[in-house]
Short mmCIF file of C-alpha atoms and ligand atoms in Angstrom, two decimals:
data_model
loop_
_atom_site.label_atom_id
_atom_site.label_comp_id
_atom_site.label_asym_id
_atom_site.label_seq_id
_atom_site.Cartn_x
_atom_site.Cartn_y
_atom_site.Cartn_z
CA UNK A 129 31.05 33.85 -0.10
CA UNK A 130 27.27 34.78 1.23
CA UNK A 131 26.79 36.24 -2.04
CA UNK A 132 26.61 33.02 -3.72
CA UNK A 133 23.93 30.98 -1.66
CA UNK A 134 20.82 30.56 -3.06
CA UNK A 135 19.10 32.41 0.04
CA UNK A 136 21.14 35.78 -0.47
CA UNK A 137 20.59 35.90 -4.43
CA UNK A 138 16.99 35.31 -3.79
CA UNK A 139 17.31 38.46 -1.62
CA UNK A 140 19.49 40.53 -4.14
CA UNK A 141 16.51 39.55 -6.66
CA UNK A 142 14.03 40.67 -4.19
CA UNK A 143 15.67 44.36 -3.75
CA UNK A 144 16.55 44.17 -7.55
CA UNK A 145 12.65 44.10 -8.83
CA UNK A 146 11.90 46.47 -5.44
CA UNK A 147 13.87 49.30 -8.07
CA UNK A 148 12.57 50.72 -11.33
CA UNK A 149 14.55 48.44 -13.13
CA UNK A 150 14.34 47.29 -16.94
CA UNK A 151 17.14 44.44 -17.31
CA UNK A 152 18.19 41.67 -14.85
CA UNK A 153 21.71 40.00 -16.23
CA UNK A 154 23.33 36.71 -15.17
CA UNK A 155 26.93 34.91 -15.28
CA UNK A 156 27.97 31.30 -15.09
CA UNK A 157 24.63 29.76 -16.50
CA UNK A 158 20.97 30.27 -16.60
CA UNK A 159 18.98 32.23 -13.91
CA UNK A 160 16.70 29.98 -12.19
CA UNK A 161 13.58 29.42 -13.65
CA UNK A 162 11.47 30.48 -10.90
CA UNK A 163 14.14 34.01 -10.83
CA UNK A 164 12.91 34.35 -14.92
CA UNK A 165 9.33 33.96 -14.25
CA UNK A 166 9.68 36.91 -11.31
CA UNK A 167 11.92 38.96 -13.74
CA UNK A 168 8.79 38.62 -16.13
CA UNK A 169 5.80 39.44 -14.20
CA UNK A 170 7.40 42.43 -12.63
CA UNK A 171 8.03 43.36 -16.84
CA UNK A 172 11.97 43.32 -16.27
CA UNK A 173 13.94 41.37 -19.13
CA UNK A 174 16.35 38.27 -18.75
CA UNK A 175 19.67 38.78 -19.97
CA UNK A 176 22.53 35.85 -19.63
CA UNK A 177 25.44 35.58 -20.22
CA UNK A 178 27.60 32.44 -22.92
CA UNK A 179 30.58 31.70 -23.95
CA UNK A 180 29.14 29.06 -26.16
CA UNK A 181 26.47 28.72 -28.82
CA UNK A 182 25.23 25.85 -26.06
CA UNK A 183 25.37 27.87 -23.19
CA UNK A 184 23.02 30.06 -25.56
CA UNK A 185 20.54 27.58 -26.49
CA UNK A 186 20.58 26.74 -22.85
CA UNK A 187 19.26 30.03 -21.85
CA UNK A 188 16.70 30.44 -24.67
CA UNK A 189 15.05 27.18 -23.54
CA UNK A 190 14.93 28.33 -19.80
CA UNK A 191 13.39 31.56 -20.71
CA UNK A 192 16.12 34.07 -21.47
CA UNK A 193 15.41 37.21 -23.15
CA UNK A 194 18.34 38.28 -24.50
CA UNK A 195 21.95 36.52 -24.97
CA UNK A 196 25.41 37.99 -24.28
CA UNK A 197 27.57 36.57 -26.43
CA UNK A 198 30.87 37.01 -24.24
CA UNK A 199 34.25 36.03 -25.92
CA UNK A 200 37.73 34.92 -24.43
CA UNK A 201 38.94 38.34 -24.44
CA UNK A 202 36.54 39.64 -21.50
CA UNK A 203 37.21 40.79 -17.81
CA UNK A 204 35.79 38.62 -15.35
CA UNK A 205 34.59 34.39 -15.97
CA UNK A 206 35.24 33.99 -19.52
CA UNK A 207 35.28 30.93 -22.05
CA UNK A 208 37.61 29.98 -24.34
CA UNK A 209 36.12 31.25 -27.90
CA UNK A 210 37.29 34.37 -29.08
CA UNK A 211 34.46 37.32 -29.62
CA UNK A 212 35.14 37.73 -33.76
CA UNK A 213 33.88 33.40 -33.65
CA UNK A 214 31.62 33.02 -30.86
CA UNK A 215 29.33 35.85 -31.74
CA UNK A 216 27.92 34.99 -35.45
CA UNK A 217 27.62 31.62 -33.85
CA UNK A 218 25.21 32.18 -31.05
CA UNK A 219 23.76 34.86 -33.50
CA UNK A 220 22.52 31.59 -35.74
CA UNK A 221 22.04 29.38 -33.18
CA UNK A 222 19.72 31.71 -31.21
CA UNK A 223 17.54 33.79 -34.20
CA UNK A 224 15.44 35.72 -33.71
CA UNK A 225 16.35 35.94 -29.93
CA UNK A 226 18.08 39.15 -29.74
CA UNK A 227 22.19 39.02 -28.82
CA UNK A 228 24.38 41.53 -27.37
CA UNK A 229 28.30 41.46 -28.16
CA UNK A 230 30.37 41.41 -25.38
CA UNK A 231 34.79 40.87 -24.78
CA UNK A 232 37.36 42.96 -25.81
CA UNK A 233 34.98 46.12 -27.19
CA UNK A 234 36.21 49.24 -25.88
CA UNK A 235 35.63 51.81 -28.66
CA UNK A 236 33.66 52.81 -31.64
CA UNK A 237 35.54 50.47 -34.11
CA UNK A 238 34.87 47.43 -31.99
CA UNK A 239 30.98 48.39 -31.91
CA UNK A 240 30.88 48.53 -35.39
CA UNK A 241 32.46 45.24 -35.55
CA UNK A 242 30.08 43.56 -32.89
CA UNK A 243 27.06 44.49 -35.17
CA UNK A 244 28.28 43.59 -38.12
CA UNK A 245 28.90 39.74 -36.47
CA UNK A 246 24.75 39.94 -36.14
CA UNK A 247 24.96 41.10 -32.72
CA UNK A 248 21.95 43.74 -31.98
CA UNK A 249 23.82 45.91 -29.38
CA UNK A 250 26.84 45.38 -27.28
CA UNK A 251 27.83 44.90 -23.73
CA UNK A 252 30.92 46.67 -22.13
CA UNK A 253 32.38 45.94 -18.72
CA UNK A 254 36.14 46.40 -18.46
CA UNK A 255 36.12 50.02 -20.28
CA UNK A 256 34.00 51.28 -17.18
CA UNK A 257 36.12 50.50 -14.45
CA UNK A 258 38.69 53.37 -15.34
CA UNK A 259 36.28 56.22 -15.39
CA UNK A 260 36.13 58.86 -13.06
CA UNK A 261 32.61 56.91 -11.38
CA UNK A 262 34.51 53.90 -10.78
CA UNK A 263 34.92 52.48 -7.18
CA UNK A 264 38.73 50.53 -8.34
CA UNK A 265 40.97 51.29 -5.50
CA UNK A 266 43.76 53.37 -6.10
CA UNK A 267 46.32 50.48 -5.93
CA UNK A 268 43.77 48.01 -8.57
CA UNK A 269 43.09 51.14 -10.58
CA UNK A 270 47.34 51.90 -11.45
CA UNK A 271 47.49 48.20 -12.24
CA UNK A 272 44.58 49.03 -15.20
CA UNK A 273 46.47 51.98 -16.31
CA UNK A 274 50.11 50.14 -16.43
CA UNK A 275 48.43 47.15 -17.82
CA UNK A 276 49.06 45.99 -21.59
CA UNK A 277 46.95 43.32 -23.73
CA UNK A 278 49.47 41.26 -22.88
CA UNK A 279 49.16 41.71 -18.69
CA UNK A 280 46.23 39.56 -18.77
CA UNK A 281 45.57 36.01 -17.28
CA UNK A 282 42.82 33.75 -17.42
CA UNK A 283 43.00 32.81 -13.62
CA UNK A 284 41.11 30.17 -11.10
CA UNK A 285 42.92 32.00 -8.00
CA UNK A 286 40.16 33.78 -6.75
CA UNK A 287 36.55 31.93 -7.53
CA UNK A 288 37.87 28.43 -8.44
CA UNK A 289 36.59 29.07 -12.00
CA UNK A 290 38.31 30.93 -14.87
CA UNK A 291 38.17 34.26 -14.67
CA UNK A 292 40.83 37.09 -16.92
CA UNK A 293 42.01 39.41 -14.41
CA UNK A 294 45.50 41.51 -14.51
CA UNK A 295 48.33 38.85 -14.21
CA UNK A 296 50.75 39.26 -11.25
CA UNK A 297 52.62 37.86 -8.17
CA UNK A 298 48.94 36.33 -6.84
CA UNK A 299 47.94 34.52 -10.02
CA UNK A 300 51.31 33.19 -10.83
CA UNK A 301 51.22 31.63 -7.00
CA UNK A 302 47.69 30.08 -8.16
CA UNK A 303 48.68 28.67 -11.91
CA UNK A 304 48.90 24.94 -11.50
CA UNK A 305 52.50 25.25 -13.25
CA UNK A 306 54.40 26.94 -10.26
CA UNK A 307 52.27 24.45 -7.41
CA UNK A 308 48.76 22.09 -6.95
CA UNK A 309 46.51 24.63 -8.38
CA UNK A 310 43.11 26.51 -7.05
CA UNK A 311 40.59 24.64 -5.33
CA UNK A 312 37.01 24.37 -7.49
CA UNK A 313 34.37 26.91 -6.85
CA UNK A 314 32.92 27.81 -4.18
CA UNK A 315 35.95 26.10 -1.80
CA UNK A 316 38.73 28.81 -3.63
CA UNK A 317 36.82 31.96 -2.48
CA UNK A 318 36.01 30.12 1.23
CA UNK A 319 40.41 29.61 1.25
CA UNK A 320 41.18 32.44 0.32
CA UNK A 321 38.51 35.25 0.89
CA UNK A 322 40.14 36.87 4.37
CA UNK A 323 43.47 36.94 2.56
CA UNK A 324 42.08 38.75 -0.51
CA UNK A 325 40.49 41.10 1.88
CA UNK A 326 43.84 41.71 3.52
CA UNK A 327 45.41 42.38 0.47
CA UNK A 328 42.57 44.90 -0.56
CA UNK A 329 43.34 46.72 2.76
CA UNK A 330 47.28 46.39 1.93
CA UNK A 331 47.43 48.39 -1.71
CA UNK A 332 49.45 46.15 -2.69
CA UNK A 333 48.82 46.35 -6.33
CA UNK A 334 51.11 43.05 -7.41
CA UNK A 335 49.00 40.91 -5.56
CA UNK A 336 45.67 42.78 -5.39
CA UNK A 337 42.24 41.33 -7.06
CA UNK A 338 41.93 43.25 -10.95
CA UNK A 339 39.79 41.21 -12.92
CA UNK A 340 39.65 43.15 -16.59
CA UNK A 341 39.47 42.12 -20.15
CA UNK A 342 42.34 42.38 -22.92
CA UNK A 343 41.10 45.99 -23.52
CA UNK A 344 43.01 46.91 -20.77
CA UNK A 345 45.72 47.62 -23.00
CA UNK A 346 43.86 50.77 -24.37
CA UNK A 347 42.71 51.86 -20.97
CA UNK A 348 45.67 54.77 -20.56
CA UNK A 349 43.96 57.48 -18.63
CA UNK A 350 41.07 58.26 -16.53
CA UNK A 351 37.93 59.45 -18.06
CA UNK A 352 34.03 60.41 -17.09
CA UNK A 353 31.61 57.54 -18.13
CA UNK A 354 30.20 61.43 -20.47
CA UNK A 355 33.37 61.31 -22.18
CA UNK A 356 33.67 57.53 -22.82
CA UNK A 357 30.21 57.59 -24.67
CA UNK A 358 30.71 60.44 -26.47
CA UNK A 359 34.27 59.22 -28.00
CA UNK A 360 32.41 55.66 -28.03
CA UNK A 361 29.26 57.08 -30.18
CA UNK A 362 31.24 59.42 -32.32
CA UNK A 363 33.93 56.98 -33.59
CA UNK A 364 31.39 54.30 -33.96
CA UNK A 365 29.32 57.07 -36.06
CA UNK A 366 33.00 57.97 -38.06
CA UNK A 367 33.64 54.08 -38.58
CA UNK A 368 30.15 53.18 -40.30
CA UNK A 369 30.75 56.55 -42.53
CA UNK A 370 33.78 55.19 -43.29
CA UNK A 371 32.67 51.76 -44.55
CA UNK A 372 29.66 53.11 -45.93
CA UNK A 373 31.79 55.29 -48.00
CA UNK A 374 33.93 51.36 -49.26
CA UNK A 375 30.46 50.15 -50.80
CA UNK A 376 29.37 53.71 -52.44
CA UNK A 377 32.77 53.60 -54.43
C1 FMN B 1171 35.28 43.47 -12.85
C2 FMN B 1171 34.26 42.70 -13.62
C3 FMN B 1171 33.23 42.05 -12.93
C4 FMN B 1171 32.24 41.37 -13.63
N1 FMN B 1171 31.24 40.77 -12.92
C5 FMN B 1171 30.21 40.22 -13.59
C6 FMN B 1171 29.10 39.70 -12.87
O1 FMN B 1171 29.07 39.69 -11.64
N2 FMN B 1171 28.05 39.20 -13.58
C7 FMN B 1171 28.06 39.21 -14.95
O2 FMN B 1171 27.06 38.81 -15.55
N3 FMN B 1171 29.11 39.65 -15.66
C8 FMN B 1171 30.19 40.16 -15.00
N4 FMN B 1171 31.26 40.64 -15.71
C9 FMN B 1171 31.30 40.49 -17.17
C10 FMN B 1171 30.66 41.70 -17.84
O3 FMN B 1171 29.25 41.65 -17.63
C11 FMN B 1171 30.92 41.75 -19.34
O4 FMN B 1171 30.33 40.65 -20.01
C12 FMN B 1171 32.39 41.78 -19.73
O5 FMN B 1171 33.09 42.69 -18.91
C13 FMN B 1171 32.50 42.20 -21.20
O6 FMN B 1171 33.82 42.12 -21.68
P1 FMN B 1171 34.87 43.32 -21.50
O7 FMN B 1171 35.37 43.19 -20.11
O8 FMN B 1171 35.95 43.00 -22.52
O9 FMN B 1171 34.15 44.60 -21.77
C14 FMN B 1171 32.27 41.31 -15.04
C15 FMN B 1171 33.32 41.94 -15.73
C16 FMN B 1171 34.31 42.63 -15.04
C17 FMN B 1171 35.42 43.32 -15.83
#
């Protein structure tokens, strides 16, 4: 709940640019202005995150560097436009201001795809938190690795915004169908923070926190972050050959 005052972000941002870093990126809207103009004179980039083309045009005119374009299918606070739309959409609405594709890529294929929407790179998160150097507790991490495409839910349970997370016994006690609902952010994380960290401490994986995109559904075994890039570079590498080979014929 600390976390998101404005006095312990300024802090994070302070140990952030005390580290060699290259790349500061933000969720749920612009950095602050004065958080930009520190990124920039230490020579660190902006990056922020939309789920809109006017989220994106938001962030260009506050300074931003570099857009995530991050579609409905993505772990964690997500919109309501699908990757395959939103991307070619901030694409024009932001050139030249480099974007990064982001929701739902989890292996070579689905890079290929994000640059050929106009997307410059792309941005993983859910993929990650299966590998051998994630910290996903053993009950979160066997809810990733049982999970489907179809065991996610866009949820408000645990910040008061939406956020796609692995559906179970907790988020179906938060969907406004089965009662009143989550309370906005910050107040749902204040209700219900000491009971999330119970759970945590529980294992119980049916009502622990596992916020994770659609791509869950491919995410069947544990893997080094070594291995992930490899299989990610090569079949990305196999994939342009591939449609390279459609235009030669
Ligand atoms: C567990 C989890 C936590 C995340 N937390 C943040 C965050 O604090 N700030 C942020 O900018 N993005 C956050 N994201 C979003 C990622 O940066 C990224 O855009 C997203 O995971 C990409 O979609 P994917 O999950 O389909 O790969 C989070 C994603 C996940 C899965």
């Amino acid at each position: 709940v600390l976390g998101w005052t404005d006095d312990v972000a300024q802090r994070h941002v302070d140990i952030a640019l005390a580290h060699p870093i290259k790349l500061i990126a933000n969720a749920l809207g612009s950095p602050p202005v004065d958080v930009i103009e520190r990124a920039h004179e230490h020579g660190v980039k902006v990056a922020a995150l939309a789920g809109k083309a006017v989220h994106a045009q938001r962030h260009v005119n506050n300074g931003v560097d570099i857009i995530i374009a991050q579609g409905y299918e993505a772990g964690g606070h997500t919109g309501e436009i699908a990757t395959m739309v939103l991307v070619p959409e901030v694409v024009d609405a932001v050139a030249p201001v480099p974007v990064l594709a982001a929701g739902g890529i989890g292996s070579g294929r689905q890079i290929a795809a994000g640059l050929a929407l106009g997307a410059q790179g792309v941005w993983l998160g859910s993929l990650w938190l299966t590998t051998a150097e994630s910290d996903s507790s053993p009950a979160v991490l066997k809810s990733y690795l049982d999970a489907t495409s179809a065991d996610t839910v866009r949820s408000r349970c645990y910040t008061g915004k939406p956020a796609r997370m692995v559906r179970n016994a907790w988020t179906d006690a938060w969907d406004p169908a089965n009662g009143p609902g989550a309370l906005g952010m910050p107040l749902q994380n204040i209700l219900t923070s000491e009971a999330n960290a119970r759970i945590a401490r529980s294992g119980r994986a049916d009502l622990a926190f596992a916020p994770v995109g659609q791509i869950v559904g491919r995410m069947n075994e544990v893997r080094s972050v070594r291995d992930v890039m490899f299989q990610l570079v090569e079949e990305y590498i196999e994939t342009v050959e591939r449609l390279d080979a459609g235009v030669q014929a």
